[in-house]
XYZ file of N, CA and C in Angstrom:
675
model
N -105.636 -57.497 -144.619
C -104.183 -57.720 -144.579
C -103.474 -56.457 -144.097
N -103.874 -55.240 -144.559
C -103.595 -54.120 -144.290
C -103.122 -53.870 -142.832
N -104.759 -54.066 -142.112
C -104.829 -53.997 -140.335
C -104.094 -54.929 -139.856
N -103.997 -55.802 -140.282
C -102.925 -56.939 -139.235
C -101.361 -56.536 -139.469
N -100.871 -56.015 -140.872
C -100.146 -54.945 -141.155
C -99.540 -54.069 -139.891
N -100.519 -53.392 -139.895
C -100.375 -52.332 -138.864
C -100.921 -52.460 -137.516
N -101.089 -53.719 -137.099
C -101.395 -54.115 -135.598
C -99.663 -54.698 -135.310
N -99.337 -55.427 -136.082
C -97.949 -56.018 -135.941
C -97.011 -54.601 -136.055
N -97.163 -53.817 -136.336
C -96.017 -52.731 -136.540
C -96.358 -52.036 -135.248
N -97.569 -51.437 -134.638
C -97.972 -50.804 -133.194
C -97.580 -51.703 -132.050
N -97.267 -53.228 -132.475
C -96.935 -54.341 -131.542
C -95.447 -54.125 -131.525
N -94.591 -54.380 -132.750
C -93.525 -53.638 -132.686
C -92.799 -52.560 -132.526
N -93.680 -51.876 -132.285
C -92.757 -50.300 -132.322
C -92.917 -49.978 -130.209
N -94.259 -50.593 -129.934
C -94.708 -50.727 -128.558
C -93.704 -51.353 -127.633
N -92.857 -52.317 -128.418
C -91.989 -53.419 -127.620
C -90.647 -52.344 -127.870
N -90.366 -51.714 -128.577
C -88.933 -51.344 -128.563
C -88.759 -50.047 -127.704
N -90.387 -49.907 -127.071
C -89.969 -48.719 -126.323
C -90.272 -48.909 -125.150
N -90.774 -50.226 -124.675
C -90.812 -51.111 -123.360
C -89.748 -51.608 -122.933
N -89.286 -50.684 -121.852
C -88.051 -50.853 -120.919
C -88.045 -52.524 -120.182
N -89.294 -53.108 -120.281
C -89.495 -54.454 -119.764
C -88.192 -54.848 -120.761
N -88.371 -54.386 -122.279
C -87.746 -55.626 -122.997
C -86.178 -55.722 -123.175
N -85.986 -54.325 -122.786
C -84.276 -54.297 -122.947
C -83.568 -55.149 -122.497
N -82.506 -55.481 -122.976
C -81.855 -56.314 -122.893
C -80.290 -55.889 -122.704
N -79.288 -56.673 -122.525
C -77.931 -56.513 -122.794
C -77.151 -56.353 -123.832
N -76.673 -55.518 -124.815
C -76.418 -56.032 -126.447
C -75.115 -56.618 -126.386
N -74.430 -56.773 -125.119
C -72.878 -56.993 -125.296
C -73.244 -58.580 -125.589
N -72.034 -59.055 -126.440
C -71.982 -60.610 -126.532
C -71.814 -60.603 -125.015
N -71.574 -62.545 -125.185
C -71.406 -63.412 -123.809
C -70.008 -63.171 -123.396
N -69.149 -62.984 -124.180
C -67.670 -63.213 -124.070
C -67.382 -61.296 -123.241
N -67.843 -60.492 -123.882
C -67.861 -59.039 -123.372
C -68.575 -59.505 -122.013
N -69.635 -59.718 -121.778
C -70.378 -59.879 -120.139
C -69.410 -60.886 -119.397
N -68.759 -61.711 -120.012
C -67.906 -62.650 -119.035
C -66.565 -61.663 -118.862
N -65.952 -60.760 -119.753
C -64.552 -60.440 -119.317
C -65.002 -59.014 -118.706
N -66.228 -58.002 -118.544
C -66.621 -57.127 -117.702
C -66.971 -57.619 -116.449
N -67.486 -58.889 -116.368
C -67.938 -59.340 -115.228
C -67.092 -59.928 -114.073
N -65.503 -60.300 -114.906
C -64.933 -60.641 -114.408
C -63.725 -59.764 -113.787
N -63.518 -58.717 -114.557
C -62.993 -57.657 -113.489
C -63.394 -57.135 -112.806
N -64.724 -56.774 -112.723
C -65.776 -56.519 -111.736
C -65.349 -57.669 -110.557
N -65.711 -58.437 -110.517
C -65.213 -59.442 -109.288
C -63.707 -58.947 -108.747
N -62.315 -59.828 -109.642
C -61.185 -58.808 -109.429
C -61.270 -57.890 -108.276
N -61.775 -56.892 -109.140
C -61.670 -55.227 -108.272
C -62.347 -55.252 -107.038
N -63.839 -56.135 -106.969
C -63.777 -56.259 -105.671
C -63.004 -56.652 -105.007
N -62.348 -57.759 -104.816
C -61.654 -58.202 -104.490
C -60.263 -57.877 -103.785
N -59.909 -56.806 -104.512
C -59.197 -55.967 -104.471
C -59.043 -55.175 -103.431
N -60.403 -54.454 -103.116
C -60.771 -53.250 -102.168
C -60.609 -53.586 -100.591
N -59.415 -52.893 -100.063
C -59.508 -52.736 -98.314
C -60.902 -52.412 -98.016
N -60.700 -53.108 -96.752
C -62.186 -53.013 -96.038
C -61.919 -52.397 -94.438
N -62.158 -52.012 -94.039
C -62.317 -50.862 -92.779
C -63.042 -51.956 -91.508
N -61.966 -52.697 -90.979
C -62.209 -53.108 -89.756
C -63.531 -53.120 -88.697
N -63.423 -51.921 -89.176
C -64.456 -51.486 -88.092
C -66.189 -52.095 -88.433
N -66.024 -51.986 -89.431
C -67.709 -52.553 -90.361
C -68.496 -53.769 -89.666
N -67.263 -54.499 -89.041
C -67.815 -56.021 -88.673
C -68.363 -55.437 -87.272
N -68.022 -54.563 -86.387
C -68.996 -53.651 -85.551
C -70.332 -53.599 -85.660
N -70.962 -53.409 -86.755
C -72.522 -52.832 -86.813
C -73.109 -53.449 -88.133
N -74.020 -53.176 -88.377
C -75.109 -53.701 -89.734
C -75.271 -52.860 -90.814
N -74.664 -53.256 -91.907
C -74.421 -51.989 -93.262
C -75.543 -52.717 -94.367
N -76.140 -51.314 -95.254
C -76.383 -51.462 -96.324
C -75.596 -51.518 -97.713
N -75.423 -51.670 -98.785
C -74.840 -51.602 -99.688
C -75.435 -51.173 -101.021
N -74.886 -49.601 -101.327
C -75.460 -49.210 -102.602
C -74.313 -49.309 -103.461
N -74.754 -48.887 -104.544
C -73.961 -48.912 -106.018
C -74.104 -47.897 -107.210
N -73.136 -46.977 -107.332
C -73.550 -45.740 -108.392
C -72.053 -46.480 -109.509
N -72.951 -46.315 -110.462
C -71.918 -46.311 -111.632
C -73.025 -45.493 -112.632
N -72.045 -45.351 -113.893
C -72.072 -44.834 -115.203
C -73.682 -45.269 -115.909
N -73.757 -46.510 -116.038
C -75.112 -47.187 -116.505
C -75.843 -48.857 -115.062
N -76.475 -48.822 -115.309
C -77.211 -50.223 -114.782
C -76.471 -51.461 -115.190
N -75.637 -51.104 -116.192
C -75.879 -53.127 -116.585
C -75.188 -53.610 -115.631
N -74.657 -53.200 -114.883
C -73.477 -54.331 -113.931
C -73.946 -54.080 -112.457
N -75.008 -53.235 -112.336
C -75.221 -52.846 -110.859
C -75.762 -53.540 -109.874
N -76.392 -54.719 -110.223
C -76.592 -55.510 -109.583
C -75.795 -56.855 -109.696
N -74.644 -57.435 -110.541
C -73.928 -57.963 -110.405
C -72.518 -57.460 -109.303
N -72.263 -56.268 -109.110
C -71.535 -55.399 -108.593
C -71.872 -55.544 -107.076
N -73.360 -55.457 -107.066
C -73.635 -55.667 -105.101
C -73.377 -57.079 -104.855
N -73.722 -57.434 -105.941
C -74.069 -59.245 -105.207
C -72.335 -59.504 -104.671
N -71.511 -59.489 -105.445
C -69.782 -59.536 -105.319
C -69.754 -59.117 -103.910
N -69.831 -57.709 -103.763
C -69.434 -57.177 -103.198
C -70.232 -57.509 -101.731
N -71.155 -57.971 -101.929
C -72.598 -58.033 -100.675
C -71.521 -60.021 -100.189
N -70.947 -60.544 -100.696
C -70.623 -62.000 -100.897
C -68.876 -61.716 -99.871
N -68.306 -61.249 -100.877
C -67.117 -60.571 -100.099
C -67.435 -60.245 -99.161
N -68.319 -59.081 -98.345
C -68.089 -58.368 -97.207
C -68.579 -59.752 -96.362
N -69.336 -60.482 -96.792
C -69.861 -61.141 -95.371
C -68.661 -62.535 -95.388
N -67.865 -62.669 -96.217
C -66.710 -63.263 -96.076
C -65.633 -62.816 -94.695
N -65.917 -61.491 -95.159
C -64.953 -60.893 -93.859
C -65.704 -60.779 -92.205
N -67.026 -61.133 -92.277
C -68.085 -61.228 -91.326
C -68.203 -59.730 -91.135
N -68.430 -58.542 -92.526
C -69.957 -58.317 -92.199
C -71.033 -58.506 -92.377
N -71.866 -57.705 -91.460
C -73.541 -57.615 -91.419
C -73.975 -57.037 -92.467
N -74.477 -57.650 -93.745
C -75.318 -56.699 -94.799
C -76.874 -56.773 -94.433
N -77.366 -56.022 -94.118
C -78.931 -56.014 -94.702
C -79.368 -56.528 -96.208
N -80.771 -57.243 -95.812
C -80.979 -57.502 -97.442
C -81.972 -56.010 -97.571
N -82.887 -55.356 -96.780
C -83.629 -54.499 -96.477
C -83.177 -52.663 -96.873
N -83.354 -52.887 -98.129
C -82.607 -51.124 -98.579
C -83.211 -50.008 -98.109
N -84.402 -50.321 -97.208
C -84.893 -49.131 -96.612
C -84.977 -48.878 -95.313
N -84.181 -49.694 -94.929
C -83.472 -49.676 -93.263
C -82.430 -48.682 -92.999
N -82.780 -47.839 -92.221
C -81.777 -46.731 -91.634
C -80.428 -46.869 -90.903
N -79.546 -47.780 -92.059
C -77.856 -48.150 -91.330
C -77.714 -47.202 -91.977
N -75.684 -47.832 -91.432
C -74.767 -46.593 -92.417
C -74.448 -47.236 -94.003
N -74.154 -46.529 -94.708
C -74.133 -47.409 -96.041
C -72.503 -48.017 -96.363
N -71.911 -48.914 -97.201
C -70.825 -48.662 -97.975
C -71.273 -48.393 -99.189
N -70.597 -47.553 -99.399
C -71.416 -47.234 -101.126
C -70.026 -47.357 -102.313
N -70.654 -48.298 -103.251
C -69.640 -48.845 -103.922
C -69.876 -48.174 -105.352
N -68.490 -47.273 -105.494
C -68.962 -46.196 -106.689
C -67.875 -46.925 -108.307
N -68.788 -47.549 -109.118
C -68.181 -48.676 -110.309
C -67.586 -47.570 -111.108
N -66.515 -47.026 -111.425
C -66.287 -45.762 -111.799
C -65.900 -45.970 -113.532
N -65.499 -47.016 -114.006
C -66.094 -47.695 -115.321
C -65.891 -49.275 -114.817
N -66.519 -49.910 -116.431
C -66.558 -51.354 -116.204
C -66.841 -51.622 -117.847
N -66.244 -52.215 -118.452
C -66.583 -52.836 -119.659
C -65.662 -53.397 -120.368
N -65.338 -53.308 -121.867
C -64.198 -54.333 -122.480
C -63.945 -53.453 -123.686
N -62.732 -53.580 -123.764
C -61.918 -53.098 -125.667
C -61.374 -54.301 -126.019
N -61.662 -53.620 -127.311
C -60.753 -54.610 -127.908
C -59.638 -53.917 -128.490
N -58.249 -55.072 -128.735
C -57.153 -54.543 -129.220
C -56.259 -55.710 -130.095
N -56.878 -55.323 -131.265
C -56.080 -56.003 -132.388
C -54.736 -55.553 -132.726
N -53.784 -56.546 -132.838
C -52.262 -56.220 -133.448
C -51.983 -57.580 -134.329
N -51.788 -56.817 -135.418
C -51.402 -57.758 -137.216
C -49.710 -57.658 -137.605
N -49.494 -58.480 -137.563
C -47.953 -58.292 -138.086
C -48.583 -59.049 -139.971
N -48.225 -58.541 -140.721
C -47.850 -58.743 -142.441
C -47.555 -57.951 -143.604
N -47.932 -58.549 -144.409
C -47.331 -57.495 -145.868
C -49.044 -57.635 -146.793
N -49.202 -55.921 -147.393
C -49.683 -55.966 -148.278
C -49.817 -56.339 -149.722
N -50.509 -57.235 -150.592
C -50.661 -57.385 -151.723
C -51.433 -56.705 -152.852
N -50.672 -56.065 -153.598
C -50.734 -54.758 -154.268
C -51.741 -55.370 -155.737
N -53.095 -55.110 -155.754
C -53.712 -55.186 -156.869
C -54.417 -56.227 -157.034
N -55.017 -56.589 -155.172
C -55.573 -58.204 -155.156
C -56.712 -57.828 -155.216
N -57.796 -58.832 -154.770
C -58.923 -58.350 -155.098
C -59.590 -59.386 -153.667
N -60.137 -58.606 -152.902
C -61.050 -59.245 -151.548
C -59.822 -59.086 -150.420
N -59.042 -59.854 -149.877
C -57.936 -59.409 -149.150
C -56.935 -59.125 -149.802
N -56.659 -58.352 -148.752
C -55.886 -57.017 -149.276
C -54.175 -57.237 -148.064
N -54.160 -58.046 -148.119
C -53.064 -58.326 -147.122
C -52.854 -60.134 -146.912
N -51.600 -60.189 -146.157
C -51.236 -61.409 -145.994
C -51.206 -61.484 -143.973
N -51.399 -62.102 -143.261
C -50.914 -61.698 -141.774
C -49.936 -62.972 -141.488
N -49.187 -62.068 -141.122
C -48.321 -63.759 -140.145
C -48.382 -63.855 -139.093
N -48.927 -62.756 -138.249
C -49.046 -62.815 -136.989
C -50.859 -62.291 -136.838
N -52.037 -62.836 -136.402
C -52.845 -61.578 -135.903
C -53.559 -62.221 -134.655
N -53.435 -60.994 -133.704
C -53.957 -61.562 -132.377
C -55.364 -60.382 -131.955
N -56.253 -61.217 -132.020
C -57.380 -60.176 -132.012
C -57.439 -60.359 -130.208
N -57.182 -59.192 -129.274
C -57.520 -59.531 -127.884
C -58.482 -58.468 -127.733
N -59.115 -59.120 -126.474
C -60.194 -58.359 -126.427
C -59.836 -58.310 -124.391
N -60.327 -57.086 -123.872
C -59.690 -56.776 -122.572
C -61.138 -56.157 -121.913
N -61.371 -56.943 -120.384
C -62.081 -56.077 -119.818
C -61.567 -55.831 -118.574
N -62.036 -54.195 -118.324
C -61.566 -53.058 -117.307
C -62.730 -53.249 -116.396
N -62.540 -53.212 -115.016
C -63.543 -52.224 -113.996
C -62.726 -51.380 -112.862
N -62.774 -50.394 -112.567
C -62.353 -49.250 -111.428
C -63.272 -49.431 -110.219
N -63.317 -49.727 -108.926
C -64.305 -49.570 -108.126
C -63.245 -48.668 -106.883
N -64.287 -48.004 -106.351
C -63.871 -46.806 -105.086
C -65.141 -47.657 -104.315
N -64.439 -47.359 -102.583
C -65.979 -47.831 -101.988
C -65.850 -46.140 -100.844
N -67.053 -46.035 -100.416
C -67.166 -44.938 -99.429
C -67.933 -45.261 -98.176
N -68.175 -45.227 -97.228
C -68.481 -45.370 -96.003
C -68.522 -44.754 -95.338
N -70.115 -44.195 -95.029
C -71.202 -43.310 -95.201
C -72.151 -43.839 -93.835
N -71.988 -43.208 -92.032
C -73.169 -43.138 -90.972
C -74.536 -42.751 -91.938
N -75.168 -43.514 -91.277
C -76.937 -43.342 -91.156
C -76.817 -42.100 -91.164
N -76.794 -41.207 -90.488
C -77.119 -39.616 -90.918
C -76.234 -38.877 -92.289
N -75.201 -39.612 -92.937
C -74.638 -38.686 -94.581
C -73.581 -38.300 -94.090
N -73.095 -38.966 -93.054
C -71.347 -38.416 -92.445
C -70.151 -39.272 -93.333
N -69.394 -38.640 -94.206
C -68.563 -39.730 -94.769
C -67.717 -40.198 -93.312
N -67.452 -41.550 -93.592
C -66.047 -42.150 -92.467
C -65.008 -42.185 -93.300
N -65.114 -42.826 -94.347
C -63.400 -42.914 -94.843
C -64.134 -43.645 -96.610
N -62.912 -43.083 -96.682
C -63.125 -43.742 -98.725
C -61.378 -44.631 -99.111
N -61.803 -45.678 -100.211
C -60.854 -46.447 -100.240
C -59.945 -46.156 -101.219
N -58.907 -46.517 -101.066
C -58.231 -45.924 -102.924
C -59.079 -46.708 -104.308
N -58.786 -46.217 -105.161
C -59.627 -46.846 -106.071
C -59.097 -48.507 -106.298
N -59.430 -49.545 -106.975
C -59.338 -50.593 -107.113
C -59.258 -50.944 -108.921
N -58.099 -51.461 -109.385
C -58.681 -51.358 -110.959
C -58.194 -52.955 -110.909
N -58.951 -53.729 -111.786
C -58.643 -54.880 -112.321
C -59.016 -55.401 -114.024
N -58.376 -55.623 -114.641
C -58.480 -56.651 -115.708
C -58.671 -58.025 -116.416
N -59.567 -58.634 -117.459
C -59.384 -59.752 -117.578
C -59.185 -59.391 -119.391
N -58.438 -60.830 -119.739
C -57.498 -60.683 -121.206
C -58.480 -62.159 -121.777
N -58.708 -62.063 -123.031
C -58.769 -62.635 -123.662
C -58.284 -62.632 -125.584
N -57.787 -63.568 -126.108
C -57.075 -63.196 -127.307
C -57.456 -64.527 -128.134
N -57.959 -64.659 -129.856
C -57.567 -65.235 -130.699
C -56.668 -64.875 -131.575
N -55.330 -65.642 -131.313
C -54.162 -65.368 -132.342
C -54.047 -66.729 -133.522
N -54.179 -66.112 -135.090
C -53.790 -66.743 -135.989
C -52.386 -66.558 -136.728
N -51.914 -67.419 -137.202
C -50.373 -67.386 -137.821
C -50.762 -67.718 -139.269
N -50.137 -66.906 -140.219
C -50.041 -67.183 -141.539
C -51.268 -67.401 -141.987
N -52.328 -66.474 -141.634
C -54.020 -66.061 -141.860
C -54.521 -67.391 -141.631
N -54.061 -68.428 -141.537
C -55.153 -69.639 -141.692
C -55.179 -70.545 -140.587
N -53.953 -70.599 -139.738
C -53.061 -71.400 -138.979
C -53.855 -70.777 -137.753
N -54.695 -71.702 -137.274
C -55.890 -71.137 -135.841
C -57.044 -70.780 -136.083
N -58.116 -70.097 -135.152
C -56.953 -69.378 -134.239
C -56.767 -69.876 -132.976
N -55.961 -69.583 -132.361
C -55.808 -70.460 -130.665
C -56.438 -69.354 -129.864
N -56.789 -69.699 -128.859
C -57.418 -68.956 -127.852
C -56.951 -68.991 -126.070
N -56.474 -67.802 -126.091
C -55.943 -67.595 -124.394
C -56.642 -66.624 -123.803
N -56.763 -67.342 -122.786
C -58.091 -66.442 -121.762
C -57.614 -66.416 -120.328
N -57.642 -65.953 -119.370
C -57.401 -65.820 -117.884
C -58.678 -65.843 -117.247
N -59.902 -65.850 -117.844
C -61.385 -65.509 -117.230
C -61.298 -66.870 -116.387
N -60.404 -67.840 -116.812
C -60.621 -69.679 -115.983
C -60.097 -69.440 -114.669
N -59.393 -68.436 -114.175
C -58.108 -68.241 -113.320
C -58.764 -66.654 -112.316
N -59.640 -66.627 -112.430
C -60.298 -65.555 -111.713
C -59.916 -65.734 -110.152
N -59.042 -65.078 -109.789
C -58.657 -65.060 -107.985
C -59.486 -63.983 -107.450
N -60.466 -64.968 -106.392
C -61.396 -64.195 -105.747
C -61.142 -63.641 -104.494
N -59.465 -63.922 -104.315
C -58.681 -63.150 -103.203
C -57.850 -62.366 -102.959
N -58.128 -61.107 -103.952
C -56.843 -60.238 -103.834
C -55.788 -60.710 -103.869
N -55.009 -60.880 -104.328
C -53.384 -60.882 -104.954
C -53.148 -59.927 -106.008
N -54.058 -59.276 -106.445
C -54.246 -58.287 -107.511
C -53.963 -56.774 -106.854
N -53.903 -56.572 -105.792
C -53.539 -55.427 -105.090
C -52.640 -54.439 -105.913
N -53.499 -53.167 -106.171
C -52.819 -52.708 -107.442
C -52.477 -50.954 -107.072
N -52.139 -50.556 -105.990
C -51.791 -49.546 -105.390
C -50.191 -49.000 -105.303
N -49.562 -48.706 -105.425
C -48.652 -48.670 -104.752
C -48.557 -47.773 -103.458
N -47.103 -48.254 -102.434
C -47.223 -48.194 -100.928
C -47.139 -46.754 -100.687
N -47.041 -45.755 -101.570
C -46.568 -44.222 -101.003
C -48.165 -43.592 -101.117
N -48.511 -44.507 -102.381
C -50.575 -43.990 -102.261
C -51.113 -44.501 -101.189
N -50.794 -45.894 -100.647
C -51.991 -46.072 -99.572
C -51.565 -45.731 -98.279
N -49.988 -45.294 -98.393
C -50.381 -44.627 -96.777
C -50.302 -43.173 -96.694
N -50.567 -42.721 -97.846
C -50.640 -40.862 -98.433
C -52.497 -41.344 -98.182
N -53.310 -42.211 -98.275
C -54.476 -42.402 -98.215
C -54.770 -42.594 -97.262
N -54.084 -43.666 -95.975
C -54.232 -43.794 -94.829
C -54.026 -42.719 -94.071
N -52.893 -41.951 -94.297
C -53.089 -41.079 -93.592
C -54.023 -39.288 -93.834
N -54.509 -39.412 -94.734
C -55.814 -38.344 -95.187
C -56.728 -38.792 -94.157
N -57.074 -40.221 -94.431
C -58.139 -40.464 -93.434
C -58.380 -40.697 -92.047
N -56.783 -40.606 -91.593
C -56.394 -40.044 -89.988
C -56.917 -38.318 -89.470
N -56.407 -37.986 -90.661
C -56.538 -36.484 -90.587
C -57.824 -35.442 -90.999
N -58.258 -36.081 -91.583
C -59.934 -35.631 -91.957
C -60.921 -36.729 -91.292
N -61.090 -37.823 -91.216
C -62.231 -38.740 -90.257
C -61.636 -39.389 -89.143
N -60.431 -38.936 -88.877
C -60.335 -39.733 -87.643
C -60.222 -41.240 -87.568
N -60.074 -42.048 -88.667
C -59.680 -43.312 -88.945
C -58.717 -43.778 -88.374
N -58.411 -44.828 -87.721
C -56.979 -45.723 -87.054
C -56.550 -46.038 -88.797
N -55.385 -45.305 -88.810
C -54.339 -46.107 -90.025
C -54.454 -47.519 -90.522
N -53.929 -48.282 -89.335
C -53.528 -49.448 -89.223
C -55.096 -50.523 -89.434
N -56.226 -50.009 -89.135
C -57.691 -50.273 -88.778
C -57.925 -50.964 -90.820
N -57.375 -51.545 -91.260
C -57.915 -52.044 -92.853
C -57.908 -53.621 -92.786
N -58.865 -53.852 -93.380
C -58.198 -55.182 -94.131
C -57.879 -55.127 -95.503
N -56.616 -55.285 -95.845
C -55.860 -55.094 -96.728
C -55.981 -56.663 -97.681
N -56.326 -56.384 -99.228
C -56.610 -58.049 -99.697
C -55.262 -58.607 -99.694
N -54.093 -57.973 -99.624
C -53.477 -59.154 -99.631
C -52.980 -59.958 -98.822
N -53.242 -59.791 -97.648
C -53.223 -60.444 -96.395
C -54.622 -61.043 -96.004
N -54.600 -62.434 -95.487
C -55.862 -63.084 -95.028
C -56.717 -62.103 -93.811
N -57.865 -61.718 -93.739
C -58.669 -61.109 -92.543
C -58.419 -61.613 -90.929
N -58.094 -61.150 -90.452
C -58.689 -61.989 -88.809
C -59.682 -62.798 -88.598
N -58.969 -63.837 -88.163
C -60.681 -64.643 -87.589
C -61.665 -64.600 -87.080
């Protein structure tokens, strides 16, 4: 009994340090409202005219892995929307866009409106209002990067959000649930810059790469045909 004991514990202790087994710990509801500003923000990001010219790869640096391959696929889906050329082939010598996830994940943010009850015992309060929301963030920058490590131009950053909230009334009354994750616009209308940054940006990249200003596709306008 002993050895099987301790075959099951070398079996267990073997698995928790096998990178095979890792997993995601965020709930479903955290991976759906990170995942979904992640989209958003792509969405979001001007794209440089010029791309539909030639055949690009697409990398991805962020903070951790968990979204890094949800992050290309978006973004690999989008660009060929606008007709570019992605390679599926990551060891092909194009120029890259390199899509830098600069965060991505979810808070939460509870706000309680009530009164305390002085000398109760288990709750300790009354709420008349409580709305537990929970919010996910992603930031994406893209850069665009010749086959030989020449930057061409970098985009302003891109931030988007998705909201989700259970609000109860009078602790018992719910809770109801409002979400925007149903309403995900996969076409920029989210354009979240204002106009003195992107042409303080457009024009950096006149002046250091030689970029045409005018040369973007901007999400909130439809692409050229």
């Amino acid at each position: 009994m002993r050895t099987v004991y301790i075959i099951f514990l070398c079996i267990l202790i073997s698995g928790c340090f096998n990178p095979g087994m890792m997993i995601d710990g965020r709930t479903a509801l955290e991976q759906q409202l990170t995942r979904g500003a992640i989209l958003r923000a792509v969405h979001k990001l001007p794209i440089l005219k010029a791309v539909r010219n030639g055949r690009w790869k697409i990398t991805v640096v962020s903070p951790d892995t968990h979204d890094d391959s949800w992050t290309h696929a978006q973004l690999r889906q989008y660009l060929i929307s606008l007709g570019v050329d992605i390679a599926t082939n990551a060891s092909e010598n194009l120029p890259v866009i390199e899509a830098v996830l600069q965060f991505a994940g979810s808070d939460t943010d509870p706000f309680i409106i009530g009164f305390p009850i002085p000398g109760s015992m288990g709750t300790s309060s009354v709420s008349l209002f409580h709305d537990n929301a929970q919010r996910g963030r992603a930031q994406i920058q893209l850069n665009f990067w010749t086959s030989d490590g020449r930057l061409i131009a970098q985009t302003p950053t891109a931030y988007a959000e998705t909201h989700y909230s259970d609000i109860t009334f009078l602790l018992f009354i719910g809770p109801f649930s409002f979400t925007d994750l149903n309403n995900i616009d996969t076409y920029g209308r989210f354009i979240n810059i204002g106009e003195d940054t992107w042409e303080l940006t457009k024009k950096s990249f006149t002046d250091t790469h030689g970029v045409v200003t005018n040369d973007w596709i901007v999400p909130e306008n439809k692409p050229d045909p």
